[in-house]
Coordinates of C-alpha atoms and ligand atoms in Angstrom, one line a residue:
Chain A
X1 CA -6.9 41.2 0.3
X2 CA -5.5 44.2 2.2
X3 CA -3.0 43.3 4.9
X4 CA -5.3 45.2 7.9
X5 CA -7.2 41.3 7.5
X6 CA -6.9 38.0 8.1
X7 CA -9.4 36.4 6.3
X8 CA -11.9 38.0 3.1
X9 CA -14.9 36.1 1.9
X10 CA -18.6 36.6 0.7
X11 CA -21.0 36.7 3.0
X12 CA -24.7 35.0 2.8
X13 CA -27.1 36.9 5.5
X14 CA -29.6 35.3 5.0
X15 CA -33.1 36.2 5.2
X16 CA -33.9 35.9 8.9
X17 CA -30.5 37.7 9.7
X18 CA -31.3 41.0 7.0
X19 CA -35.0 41.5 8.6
X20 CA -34.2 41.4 12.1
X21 CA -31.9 40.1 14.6
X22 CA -30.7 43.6 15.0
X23 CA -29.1 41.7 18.3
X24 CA -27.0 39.7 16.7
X25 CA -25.9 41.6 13.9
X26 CA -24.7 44.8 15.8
X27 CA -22.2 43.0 17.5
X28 CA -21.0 40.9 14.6
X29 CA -20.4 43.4 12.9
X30 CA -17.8 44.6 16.0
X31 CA -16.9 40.5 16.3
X32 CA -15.5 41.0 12.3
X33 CA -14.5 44.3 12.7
X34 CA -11.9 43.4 16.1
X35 CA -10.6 39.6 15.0
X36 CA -10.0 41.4 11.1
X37 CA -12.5 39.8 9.1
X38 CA -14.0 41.0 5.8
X39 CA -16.8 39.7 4.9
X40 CA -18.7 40.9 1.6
X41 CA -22.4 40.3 1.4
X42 CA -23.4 38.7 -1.8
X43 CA -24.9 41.1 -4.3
X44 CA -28.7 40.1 -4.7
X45 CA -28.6 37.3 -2.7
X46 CA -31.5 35.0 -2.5
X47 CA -33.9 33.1 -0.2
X48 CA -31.9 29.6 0.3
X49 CA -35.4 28.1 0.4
X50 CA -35.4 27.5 4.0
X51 CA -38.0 25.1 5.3
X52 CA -40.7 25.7 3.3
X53 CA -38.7 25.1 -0.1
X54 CA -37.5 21.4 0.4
X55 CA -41.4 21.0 2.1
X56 CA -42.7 21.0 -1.1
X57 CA -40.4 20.4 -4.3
X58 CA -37.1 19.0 -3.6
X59 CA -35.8 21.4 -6.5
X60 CA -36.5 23.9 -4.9
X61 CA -33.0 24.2 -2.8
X62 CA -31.2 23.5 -5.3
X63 CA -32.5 26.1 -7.8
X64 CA -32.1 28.3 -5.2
X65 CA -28.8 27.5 -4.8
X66 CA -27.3 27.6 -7.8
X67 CA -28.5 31.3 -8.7
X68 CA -26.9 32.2 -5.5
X69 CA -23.3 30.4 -6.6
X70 CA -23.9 32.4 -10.2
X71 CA -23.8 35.2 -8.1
X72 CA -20.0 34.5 -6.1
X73 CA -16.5 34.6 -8.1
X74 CA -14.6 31.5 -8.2
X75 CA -12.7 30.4 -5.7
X76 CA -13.7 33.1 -3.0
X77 CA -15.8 30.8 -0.2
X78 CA -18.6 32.0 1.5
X79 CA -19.6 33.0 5.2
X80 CA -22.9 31.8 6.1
X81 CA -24.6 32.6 9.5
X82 CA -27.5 30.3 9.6
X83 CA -27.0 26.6 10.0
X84 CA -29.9 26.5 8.7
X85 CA -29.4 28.3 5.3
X86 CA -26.0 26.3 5.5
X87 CA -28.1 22.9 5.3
X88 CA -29.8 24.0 2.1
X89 CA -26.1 24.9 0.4
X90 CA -24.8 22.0 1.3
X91 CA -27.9 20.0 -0.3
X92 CA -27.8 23.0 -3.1
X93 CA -23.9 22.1 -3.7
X94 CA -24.0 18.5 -3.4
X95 CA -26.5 17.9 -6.4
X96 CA -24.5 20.6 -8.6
X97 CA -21.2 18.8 -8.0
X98 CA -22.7 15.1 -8.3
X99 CA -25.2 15.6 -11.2
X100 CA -23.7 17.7 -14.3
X101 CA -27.2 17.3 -16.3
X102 CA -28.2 19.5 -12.9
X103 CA -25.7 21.9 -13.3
X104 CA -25.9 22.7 -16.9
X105 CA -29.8 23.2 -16.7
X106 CA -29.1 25.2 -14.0
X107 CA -26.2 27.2 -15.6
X108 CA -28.6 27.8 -19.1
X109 CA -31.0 29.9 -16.6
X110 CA -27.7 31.5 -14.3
X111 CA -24.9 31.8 -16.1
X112 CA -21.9 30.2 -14.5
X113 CA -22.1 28.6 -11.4
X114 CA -19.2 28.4 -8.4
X115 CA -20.6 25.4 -6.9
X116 CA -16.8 24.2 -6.2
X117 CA -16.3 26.9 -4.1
X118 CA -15.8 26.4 0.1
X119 CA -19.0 27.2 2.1
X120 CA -19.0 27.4 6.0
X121 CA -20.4 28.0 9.0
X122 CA -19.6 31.7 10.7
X123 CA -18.7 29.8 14.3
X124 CA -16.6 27.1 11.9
X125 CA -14.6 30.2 11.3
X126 CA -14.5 32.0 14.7
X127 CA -13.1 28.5 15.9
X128 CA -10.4 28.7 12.7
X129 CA -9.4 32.6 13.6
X130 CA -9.6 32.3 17.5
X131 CA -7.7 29.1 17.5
X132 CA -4.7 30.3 14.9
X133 CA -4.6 33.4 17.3
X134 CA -4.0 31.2 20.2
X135 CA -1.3 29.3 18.7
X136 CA 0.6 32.8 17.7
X137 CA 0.3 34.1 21.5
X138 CA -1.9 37.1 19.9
X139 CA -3.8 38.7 22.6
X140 CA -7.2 40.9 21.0
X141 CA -7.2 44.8 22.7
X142 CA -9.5 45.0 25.6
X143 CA -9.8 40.7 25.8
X144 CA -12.4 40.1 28.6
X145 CA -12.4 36.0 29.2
X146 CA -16.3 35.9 30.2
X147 CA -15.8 34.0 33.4
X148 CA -18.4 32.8 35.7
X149 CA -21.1 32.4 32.9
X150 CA -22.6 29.1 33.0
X151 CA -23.4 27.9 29.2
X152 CA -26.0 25.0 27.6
X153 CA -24.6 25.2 24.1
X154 CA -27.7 24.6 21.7
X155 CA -27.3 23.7 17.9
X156 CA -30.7 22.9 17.0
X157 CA -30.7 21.1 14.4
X158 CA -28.2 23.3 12.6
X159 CA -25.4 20.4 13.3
X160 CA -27.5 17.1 11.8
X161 CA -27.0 16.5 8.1
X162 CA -28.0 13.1 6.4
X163 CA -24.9 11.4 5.2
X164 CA -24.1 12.4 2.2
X165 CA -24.1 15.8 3.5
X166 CA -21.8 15.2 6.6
X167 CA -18.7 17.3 6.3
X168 CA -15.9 14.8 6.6
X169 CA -14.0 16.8 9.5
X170 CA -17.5 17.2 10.9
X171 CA -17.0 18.0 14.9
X172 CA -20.2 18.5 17.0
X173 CA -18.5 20.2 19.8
X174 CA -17.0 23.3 17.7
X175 CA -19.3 26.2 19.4
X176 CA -18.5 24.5 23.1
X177 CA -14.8 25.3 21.7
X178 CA -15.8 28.4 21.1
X179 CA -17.6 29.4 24.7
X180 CA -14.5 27.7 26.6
X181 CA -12.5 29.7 24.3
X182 CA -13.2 33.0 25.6
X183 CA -13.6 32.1 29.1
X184 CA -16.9 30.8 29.4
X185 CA -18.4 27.7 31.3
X186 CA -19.7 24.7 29.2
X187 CA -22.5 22.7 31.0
X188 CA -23.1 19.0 30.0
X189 CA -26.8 18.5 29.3
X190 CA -29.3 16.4 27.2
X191 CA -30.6 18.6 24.3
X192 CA -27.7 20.8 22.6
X193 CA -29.3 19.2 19.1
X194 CA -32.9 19.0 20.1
X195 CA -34.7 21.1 17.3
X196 CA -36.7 23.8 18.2
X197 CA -39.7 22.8 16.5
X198 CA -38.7 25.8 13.5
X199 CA -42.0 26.8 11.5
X200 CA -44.3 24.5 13.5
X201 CA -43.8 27.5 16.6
X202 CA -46.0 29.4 14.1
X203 CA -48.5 26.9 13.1
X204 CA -49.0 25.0 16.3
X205 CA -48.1 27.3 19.2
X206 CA -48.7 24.6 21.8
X207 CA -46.2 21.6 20.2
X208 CA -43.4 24.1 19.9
X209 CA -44.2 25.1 23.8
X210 CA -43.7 21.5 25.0
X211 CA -40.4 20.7 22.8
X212 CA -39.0 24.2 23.6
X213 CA -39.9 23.6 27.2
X214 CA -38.3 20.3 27.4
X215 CA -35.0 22.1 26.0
X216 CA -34.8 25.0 28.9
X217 CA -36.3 23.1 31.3
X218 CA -32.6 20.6 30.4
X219 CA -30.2 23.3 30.6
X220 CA -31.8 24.6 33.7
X221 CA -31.9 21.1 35.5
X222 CA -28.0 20.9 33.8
X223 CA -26.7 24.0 36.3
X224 CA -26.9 26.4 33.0
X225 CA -27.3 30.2 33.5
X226 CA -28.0 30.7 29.8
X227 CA -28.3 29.3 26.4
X228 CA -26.5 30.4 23.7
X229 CA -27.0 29.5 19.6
X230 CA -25.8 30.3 16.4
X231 CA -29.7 30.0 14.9
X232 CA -31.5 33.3 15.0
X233 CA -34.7 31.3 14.7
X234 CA -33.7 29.2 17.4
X235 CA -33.2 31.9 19.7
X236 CA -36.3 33.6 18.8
X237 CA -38.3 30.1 19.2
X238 CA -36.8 29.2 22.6
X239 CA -37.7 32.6 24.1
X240 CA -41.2 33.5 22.2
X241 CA -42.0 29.7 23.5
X242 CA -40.6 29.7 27.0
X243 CA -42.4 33.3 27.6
X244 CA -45.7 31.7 25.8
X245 CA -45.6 29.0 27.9
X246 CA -45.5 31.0 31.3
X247 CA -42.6 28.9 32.7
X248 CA -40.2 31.7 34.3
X249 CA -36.5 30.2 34.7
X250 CA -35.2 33.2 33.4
X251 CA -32.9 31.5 30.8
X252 CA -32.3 34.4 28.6
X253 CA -31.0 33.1 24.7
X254 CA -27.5 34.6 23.5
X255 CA -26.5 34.7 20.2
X256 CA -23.3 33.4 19.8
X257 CA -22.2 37.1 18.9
X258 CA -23.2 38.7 21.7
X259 CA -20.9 36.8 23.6
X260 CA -18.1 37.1 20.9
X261 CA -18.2 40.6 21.4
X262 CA -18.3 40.8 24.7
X263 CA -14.7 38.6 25.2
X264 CA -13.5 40.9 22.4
X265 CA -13.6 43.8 24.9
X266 CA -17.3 45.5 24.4
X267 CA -19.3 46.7 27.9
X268 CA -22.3 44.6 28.9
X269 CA -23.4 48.0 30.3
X270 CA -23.3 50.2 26.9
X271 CA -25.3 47.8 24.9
X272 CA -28.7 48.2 25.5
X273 CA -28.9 48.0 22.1
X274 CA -28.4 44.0 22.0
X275 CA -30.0 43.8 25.4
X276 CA -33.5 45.2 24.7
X277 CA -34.6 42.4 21.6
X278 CA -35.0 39.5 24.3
X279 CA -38.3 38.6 25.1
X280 CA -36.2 36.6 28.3
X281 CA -34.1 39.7 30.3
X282 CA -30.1 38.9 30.0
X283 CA -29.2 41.6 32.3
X284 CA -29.6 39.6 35.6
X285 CA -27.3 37.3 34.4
X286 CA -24.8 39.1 33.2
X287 CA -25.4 41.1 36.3
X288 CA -24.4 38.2 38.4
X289 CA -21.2 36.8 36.2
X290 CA -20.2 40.4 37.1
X291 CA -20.0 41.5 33.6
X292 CA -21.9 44.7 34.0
X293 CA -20.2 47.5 35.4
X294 CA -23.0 49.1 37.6
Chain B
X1 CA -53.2 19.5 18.9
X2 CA -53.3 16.2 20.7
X3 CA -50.5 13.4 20.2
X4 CA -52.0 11.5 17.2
X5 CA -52.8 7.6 17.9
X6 CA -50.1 5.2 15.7
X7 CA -51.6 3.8 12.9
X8 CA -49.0 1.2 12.3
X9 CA -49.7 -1.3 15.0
X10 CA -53.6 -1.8 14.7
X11 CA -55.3 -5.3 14.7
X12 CA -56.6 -4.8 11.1
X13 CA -54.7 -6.7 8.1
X14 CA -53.0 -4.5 5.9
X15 CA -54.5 -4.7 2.5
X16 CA -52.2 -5.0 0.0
X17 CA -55.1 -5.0 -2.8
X18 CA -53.3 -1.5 -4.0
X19 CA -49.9 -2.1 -3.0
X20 CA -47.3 -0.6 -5.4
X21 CA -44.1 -2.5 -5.4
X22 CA -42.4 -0.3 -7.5
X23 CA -42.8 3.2 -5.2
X24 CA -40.0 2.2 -2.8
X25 CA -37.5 1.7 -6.3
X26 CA -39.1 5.4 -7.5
X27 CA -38.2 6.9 -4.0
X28 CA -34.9 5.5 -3.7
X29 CA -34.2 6.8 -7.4
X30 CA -35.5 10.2 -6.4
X31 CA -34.1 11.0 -2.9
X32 CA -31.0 9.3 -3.6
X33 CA -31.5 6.7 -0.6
X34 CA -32.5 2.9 -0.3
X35 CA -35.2 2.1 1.2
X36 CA -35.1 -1.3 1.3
X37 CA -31.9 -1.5 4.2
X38 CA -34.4 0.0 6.7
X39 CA -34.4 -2.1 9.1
X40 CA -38.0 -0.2 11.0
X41 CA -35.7 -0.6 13.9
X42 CA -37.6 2.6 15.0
X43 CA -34.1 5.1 15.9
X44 CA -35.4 7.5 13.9
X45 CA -38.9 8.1 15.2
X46 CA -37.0 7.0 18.9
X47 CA -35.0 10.9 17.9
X48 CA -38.0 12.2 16.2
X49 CA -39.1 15.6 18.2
X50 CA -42.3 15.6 16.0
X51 CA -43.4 11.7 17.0
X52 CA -45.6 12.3 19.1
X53 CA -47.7 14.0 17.0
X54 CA -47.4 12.3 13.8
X55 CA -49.5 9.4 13.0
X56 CA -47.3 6.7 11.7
X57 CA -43.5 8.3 12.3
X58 CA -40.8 8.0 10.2
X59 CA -40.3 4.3 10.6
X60 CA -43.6 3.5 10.0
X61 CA -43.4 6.0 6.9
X62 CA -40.4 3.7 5.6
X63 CA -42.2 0.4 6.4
X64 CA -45.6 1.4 4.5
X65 CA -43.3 2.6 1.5
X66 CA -41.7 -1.1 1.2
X67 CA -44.6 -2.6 1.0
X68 CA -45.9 -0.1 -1.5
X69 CA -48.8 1.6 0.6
X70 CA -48.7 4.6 -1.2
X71 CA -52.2 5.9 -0.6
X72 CA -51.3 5.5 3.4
X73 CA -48.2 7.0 2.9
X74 CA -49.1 10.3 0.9
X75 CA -52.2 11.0 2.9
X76 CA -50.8 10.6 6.4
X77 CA -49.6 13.8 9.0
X78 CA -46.6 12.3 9.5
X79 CA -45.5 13.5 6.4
X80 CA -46.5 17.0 6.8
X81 CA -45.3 17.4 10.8
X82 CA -41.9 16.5 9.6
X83 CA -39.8 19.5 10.1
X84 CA -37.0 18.1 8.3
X85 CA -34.4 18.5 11.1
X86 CA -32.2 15.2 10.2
X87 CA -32.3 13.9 13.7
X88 CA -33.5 10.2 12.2
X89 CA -31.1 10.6 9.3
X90 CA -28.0 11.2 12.1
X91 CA -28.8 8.0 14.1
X92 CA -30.2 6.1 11.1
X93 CA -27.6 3.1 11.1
X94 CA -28.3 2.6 7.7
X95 CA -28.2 5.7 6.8
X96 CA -31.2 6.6 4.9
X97 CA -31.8 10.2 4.0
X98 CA -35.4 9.7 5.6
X99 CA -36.1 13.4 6.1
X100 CA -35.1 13.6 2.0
X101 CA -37.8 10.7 1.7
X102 CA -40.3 12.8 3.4
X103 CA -39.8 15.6 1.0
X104 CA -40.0 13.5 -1.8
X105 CA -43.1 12.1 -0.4
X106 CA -44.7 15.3 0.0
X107 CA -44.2 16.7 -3.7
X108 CA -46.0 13.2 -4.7
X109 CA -48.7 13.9 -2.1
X110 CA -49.5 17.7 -3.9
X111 CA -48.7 16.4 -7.7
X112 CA -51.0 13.5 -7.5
X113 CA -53.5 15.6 -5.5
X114 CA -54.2 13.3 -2.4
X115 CA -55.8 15.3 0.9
X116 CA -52.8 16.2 2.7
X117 CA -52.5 15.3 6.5
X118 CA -52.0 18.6 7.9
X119 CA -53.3 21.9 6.4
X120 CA -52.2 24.6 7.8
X121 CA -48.9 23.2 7.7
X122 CA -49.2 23.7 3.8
X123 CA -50.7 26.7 4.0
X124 CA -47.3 27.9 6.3
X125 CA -45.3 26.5 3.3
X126 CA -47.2 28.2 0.7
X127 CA -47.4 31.4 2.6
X128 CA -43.5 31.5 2.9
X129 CA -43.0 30.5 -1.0
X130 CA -45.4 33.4 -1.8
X131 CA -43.2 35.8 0.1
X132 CA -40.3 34.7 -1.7
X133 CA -41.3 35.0 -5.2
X134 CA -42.5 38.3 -4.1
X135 CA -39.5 39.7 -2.5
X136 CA -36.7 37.2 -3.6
X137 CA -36.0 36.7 -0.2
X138 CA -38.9 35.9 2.9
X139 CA -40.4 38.3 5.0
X140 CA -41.0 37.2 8.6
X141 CA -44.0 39.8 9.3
X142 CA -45.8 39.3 5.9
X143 CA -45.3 35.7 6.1
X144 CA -47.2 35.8 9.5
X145 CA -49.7 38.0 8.2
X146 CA -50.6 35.7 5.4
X147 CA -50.8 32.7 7.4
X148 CA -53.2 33.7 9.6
X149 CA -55.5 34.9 6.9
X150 CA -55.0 31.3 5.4
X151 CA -55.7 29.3 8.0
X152 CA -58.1 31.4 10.1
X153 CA -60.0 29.5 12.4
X154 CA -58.1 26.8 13.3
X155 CA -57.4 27.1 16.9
X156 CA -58.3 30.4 18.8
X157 CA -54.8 30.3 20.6
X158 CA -53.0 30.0 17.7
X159 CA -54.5 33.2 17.1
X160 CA -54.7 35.2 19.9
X161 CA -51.6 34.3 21.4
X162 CA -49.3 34.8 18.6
X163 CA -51.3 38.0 17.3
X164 CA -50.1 39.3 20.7
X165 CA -45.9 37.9 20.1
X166 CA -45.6 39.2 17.1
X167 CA -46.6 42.8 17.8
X168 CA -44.6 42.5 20.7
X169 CA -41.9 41.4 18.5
X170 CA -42.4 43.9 15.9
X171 CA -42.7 46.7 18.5
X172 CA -39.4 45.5 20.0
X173 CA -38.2 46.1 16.5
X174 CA -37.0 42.5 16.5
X175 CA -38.5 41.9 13.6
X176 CA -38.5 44.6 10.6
X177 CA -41.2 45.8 9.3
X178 CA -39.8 46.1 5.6
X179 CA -38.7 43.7 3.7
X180 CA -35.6 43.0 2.2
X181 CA -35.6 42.6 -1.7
X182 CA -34.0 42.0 -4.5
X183 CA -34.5 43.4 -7.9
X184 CA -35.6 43.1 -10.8
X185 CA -34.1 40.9 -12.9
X186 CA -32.9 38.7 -9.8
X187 CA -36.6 38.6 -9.0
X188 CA -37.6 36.6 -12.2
X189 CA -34.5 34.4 -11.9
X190 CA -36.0 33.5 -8.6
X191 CA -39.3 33.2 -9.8
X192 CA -38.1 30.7 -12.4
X193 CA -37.3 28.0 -9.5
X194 CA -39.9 28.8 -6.6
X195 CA -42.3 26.8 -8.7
X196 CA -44.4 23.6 -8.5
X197 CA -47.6 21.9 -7.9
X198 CA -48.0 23.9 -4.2
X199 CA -48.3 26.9 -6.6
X200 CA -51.0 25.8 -8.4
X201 CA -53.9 25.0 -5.2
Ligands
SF4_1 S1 -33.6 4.4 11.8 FE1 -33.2 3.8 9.6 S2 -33.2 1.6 9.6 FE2 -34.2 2.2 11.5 S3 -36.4 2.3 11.1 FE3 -35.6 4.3 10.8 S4 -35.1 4.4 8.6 FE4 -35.3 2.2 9.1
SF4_2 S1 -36.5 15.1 9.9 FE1 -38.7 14.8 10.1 S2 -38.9 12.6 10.5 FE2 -36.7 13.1 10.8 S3 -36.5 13.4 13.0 FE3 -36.9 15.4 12.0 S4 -39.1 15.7 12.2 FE4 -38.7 13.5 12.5

């Protein structure tokens, strides 16, 4: 690693994250850039299966897994952005680690597989580099603590696992670390893991609009100004569903990013480029927790 | 879609004529889990966001495969409107992998062929594998493109209303319209595990 970073790894996009989600991937790439973070996207990466692949053929994950741990060298973890894609890993890596008949079938087809290797979450390791930077005093150029913005933090599902695949230092309050970090207000409220209804927003429109409903409708009733989630889908379900719905609360959906980037110095103002993607209009809000320069 | 009436508690004996005593060993082998600590103390479908609309629940789904009620349990919705989002497996105090169960469950309910409980759920699934053996990796806009030719018909808003998001979406640019691929070789590594019985319908 060159010394102008803290941290290297490989990075998993995903695929909701490399066909979309320009919003949140603009500033992450300026979140890595300014806290010295290189991440290297896996050559060739795969699907992780997402919902669809455990839906029908518990293999599936776990195939899909294991080509994507051929593809990393040993020892180097890897960055993943989607707690959802994390969740298939995890399963992915569990059955390579505990069944070697599973891994050598699977090695036969990939060559070898780095199933030993770390995996985390990206807001796992904004809480690990923000809170190492604390403890040294270091101060990031242009640090804006975003204060005044009222935050539901919403996981989704992204922070259940079954037991097996509960990380042992598992904390469910890591990304409300995160917000109070740089300056931002936590609200207590009843749904941070609510899920989001994923892939039945597509099939069944109106089930989605009463569970999604149910979330905003919380962190509105909880004093919230604004969500914010490290799930692209998430974010896309709770504003496609709110706006579907015709409920107006004007709960716009951060991505965790967004707000990243902002404490790390960038102007609300200049980045129409983030702003524009939401179906639910952040700009009020910011407008009031007087982070836009008018 | 209306909540779905509970088939568990009705006022007609369960017949047991058919009852497999074995299935809740197979399951347990398979998911990893045992079935036989649940105690249908009902946390999980109490946590379960889908309950409402499923017809038995997750507890109910454990209880019919104790006693072996396979047919019930591989035909029902429940096991179809699962989104697999762990909530019962987190309060679970057994700790039962239920939402692994359900995906056990529905591999049995396409490899032995039974009617599944909730079609165009499937059909999403199958839409989404399709995309990935094509591309290696999904594509949001083709996935929603081939859905709604699957499952045409069923349910005018569905339809209308999303027809109208998604070019929103797409003309926002929030969603790409090219997909992102991987090649060649990759692709028939891929294509080696996206298999099984949903590909052959
Ligand atoms: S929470 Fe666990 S023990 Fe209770 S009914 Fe569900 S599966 Fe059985
Ligand atoms: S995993 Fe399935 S059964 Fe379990 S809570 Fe989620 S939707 Fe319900």
């Amino acid at each position: 690693m060159s010394e102008d970073y803290v941290y290297e790894a490989f990075y998993y996009p995903g695929c909701t994250m490399a066909t979309g989600v320009d919003e949140s991937n603009r500033p992450m790439q300026i979140v890595l850039r300014k806290l010295k973070l290189k991440l290297n996207e896996i050559d060739e990466w795969n699907c992780c299966g997402s919902s669809s692949g455990h839906a029908v053929n518990h293999e599936i994950p776990v195939g899909m897994g294991a080509r994507n741990f051929s593809l990393i060298e040993k020892g180097v973890p890897v960055v993943i952005p989607c707690p959802s894609c994390y969740r298939n890993w995890a399963t992915a890596k569990h059955h390579l680690m505990t069944e070697p008949e599973t891994k050598q079938k699977y090695e036969k087809l990939y060559g070898q597989i780095h199933s030993d290797n770390e995996i985390l979450n990206i807001y796992d390791l904004y809480h690990k580099v923000l809170t190492e930077a604390k403890a040294k005093g270091h101060v990031y150029e242009g640090e804006t603590p975003l204060k005044g913005l009222k935050i539901a933090v919403y996981y989704g599902c992204g922070a259940m696992y079954p037991k097996v695949l509960r990380p042992t230092d598992q904390r469910r309050d890591t990304v409300e670390k995160v917000v109070r970090h740089i300056g931002a207000e936590t609200v207590m409220w009843p749904w941070p893991n609510r899920c989001c209804s994923a892939f039945v927003s597509a099939v069944y429109p109106e089930i989605a609009e009463e569970l999604v409903t149910q979330i905003v409708v919380g962190a509105f009733e909880s004093g919230a100004e604004a969500i914010v989630t490290t799930c692209a889908m998430c974010q896309m379900n709770l504003e496609m569903r709110i706006v579907s719905s015709g409920l107006q609360l004007g709960l716009p959906v951060f991505h965790l990013n967004q707000l990243m980037a902002l404490y790390l110095g960038e102007k609300a103002e200049e980045h129409n480029d983030w702003w524009k993607y939401h179906l639910v209009d952040p700009v009020p809000v910011l407008k009031k927790a007087g982070l836009w320069a008018a | 879609m209306y909540p779905e009436t509970k088939k568990l508690s009705t006022r007609q004996p369960v017949n047991m004529d058919q009852s497999d005593l074995g299935f809740a060993k197979k399951i347990g082998e398979v998911a990893g889990t045992d079935l036989n600590a649940c105690l249908t103390c009902m946390s999980c479908s109490g946590g379960c966001p889908m309950y409402t609309y499923m017809d038995y629940g997750p507890h109910g789904i454990m209880r019919l495969s104790v006693l072996g009620l396979k047919k019930e349990a591989l035909s029902s919705s429940t096991i179809w409107r699962c989104v697999g989002c762990h909530s019962c497996a987190a309060v679970c105090p057994m700790a039962i992998d239920i939402a692994g169960v359900m995906d056990y469950l529905r591999g049995e309910c396409l490899h032995e062929k039974v009617k599944p409980g909730d079609r165009p759920i499937l059909e999403f699934h199958r839409a989404f594998l399709w995309s990935v053996r094509r591309h290696g990796r999904c594509h949001k806009v083709e996935l929603m493109g081939h859905h709604k030719l699957l499952t045409l018909g069923s349910g005018p808003k569905a339809w209308f209303q999303d027809a109208y998001l998604g070019i929103r979406m797409i003309l926002k640019g929030k969603l790409h319209l090219m997909p992102s691929r991987i090649m060649a070789r990759g692709l028939s590594q891929v294509r080696k595990t996206v298999v099984g019985d949903w590909l052959h319908m």
